[in-house]
Amino acid sequence: MIDDHQYLLNDGKWYEVAQDYVRRVQAYYDAATLSDLPLLDYAWKDEKEYNRAVCEADPNRYFLMDRRTIQLGGSPIEFCDIYTRDKQFVHVKKYSGSSVLSHLFFQGYVSAENFFDLTYRQRANRILEENFRVPETNSITASDYEVVFAIAKDNLEEGARPDIPFFSKVSFRSVASKLKKYGYKVSIKGINRTYRDNNKEEGGNEQ
């Protein structure tokens, strides 16, 4: 942002983005529903450890689906990171740039789109425990389900909307609009990241 003008770098060239478009994208993100789902602070280095800790802290509410992919059409599909008893697909990412968040939003879209497929749900039920299993009917009501995009950032106050780059807001708007057309509820959840890497603080790089 220079003198109230938004610029984007693409293939080595800078382009000015129309201010009306910038305002629409920002307004969409500002109006996005904030999830009140109670999640732990992000006090672990890896997402794998964080997701496991959340589910172990409240196993009656949360079920761990992280790294448990479902094969459909020859491809592994990520169901979500955490599935809740309240029919919420929680996709978690530690913020480290636009590309990471684009993957997060795309993961949520692919999962929700495939959830309409009966075979996909049947295979998900092979992993899910009894109290979390999903309907094995020919159709589902998308409005019964919510896609929650949980973003972990440093120094984030409880209930705050995480600040993300403009590119990420564009990606979110695109994905959320499609999910809502399907009938899904969509929300954003900010997670306060409290983990500190001593090596990084001393000048090393976090992996």
mmCIF file of N, CA, C and O in Angstrom, residues 8 17-27 166 170-171 173:
data_model
loop_
_atom_site.group_PDB
_atom_site.id
_atom_site.type_symbol
_atom_site.label_atom_id
_atom_site.label_comp_id
_atom_site.label_asym_id
_atom_site.label_seq_id
_atom_site.Cartn_x
_atom_site.Cartn_y
_atom_site.Cartn_z
ATOM 1 N N LEU A 8 0.212 -5.017 -6.442
ATOM 2 C CA LEU A 8 0.514 -6.433 -6.335
ATOM 3 C C LEU A 8 1.625 -6.788 -7.308
ATOM 4 O O LEU A 8 1.677 -6.271 -8.430
ATOM 5 N N VAL A 17 -4.040 -2.235 -8.103
ATOM 6 C CA VAL A 17 -5.354 -2.851 -7.978
ATOM 7 C C VAL A 17 -6.400 -1.760 -7.812
ATOM 8 O O VAL A 17 -6.208 -0.816 -7.037
ATOM 9 N N ALA A 18 -7.492 -1.887 -8.544
ATOM 10 C CA ALA A 18 -8.567 -0.890 -8.455
ATOM 11 C C ALA A 18 -9.039 -0.763 -7.013
ATOM 12 O O ALA A 18 -9.302 -1.766 -6.346
ATOM 13 N N GLN A 19 -9.140 0.461 -6.544
ATOM 14 C CA GLN A 19 -9.484 0.691 -5.143
ATOM 15 C C GLN A 19 -10.872 0.187 -4.784
ATOM 16 O O GLN A 19 -11.111 -0.243 -3.656
ATOM 17 N N ASP A 20 -11.791 0.216 -5.736
ATOM 18 C CA ASP A 20 -13.123 -0.303 -5.462
ATOM 19 C C ASP A 20 -13.067 -1.804 -5.185
ATOM 20 O O ASP A 20 -13.765 -2.308 -4.291
ATOM 21 N N TYR A 21 -12.235 -2.495 -5.936
ATOM 22 C CA TYR A 21 -12.066 -3.939 -5.725
ATOM 23 C C TYR A 21 -11.417 -4.206 -4.369
ATOM 24 O O TYR A 21 -11.833 -5.098 -3.631
ATOM 25 N N VAL A 22 -10.412 -3.424 -4.026
ATOM 26 C CA VAL A 22 -9.752 -3.559 -2.726
ATOM 27 C C VAL A 22 -10.763 -3.386 -1.604
ATOM 28 O O VAL A 22 -10.792 -4.160 -0.635
ATOM 29 N N ARG A 23 -11.621 -2.376 -1.723
ATOM 30 C CA ARG A 23 -12.621 -2.121 -0.686
ATOM 31 C C ARG A 23 -13.618 -3.273 -0.565
ATOM 32 O O ARG A 23 -14.008 -3.652 0.541
ATOM 33 N N ARG A 24 -14.020 -3.829 -1.709
ATOM 34 C CA ARG A 24 -14.981 -4.940 -1.674
ATOM 35 C C ARG A 24 -14.385 -6.170 -1.009
ATOM 36 O O ARG A 24 -15.042 -6.841 -0.207
ATOM 37 N N VAL A 25 -13.133 -6.463 -1.351
ATOM 38 C CA VAL A 25 -12.458 -7.618 -0.750
ATOM 39 C C VAL A 25 -12.294 -7.417 0.750
ATOM 40 O O VAL A 25 -12.562 -8.319 1.547
ATOM 41 N N GLN A 26 -11.868 -6.217 1.150
ATOM 42 C CA GLN A 26 -11.673 -5.929 2.567
ATOM 43 C C GLN A 26 -12.992 -5.983 3.319
ATOM 44 O O GLN A 26 -13.077 -6.532 4.421
ATOM 45 N N ALA A 27 -14.050 -5.439 2.720
ATOM 46 C CA ALA A 27 -15.360 -5.439 3.375
ATOM 47 C C ALA A 27 -15.875 -6.859 3.569
ATOM 48 O O ALA A 27 -16.488 -7.173 4.605
ATOM 49 N N PHE A 166 -3.559 -9.166 1.564
ATOM 50 C CA PHE A 166 -4.640 -8.921 0.616
ATOM 51 C C PHE A 166 -4.883 -10.138 -0.270
ATOM 52 O O PHE A 166 -6.045 -10.518 -0.518
ATOM 53 N N VAL A 170 -8.418 -12.233 -0.831
ATOM 54 C CA VAL A 170 -9.003 -12.565 -2.130
ATOM 55 C C VAL A 170 -9.331 -14.056 -2.192
ATOM 56 O O VAL A 170 -10.416 -14.454 -2.621
ATOM 57 N N SER A 171 -8.386 -14.884 -1.741
ATOM 58 C CA SER A 171 -8.594 -16.335 -1.740
ATOM 59 C C SER A 171 -9.757 -16.726 -0.830
ATOM 60 O O SER A 171 -10.587 -17.566 -1.187
ATOM 61 N N ARG A 173 -12.310 -14.872 0.084
ATOM 62 C CA ARG A 173 -13.574 -14.414 -0.510
ATOM 63 C C ARG A 173 -14.052 -15.387 -1.586
ATOM 64 O O ARG A 173 -15.241 -15.732 -1.653
#
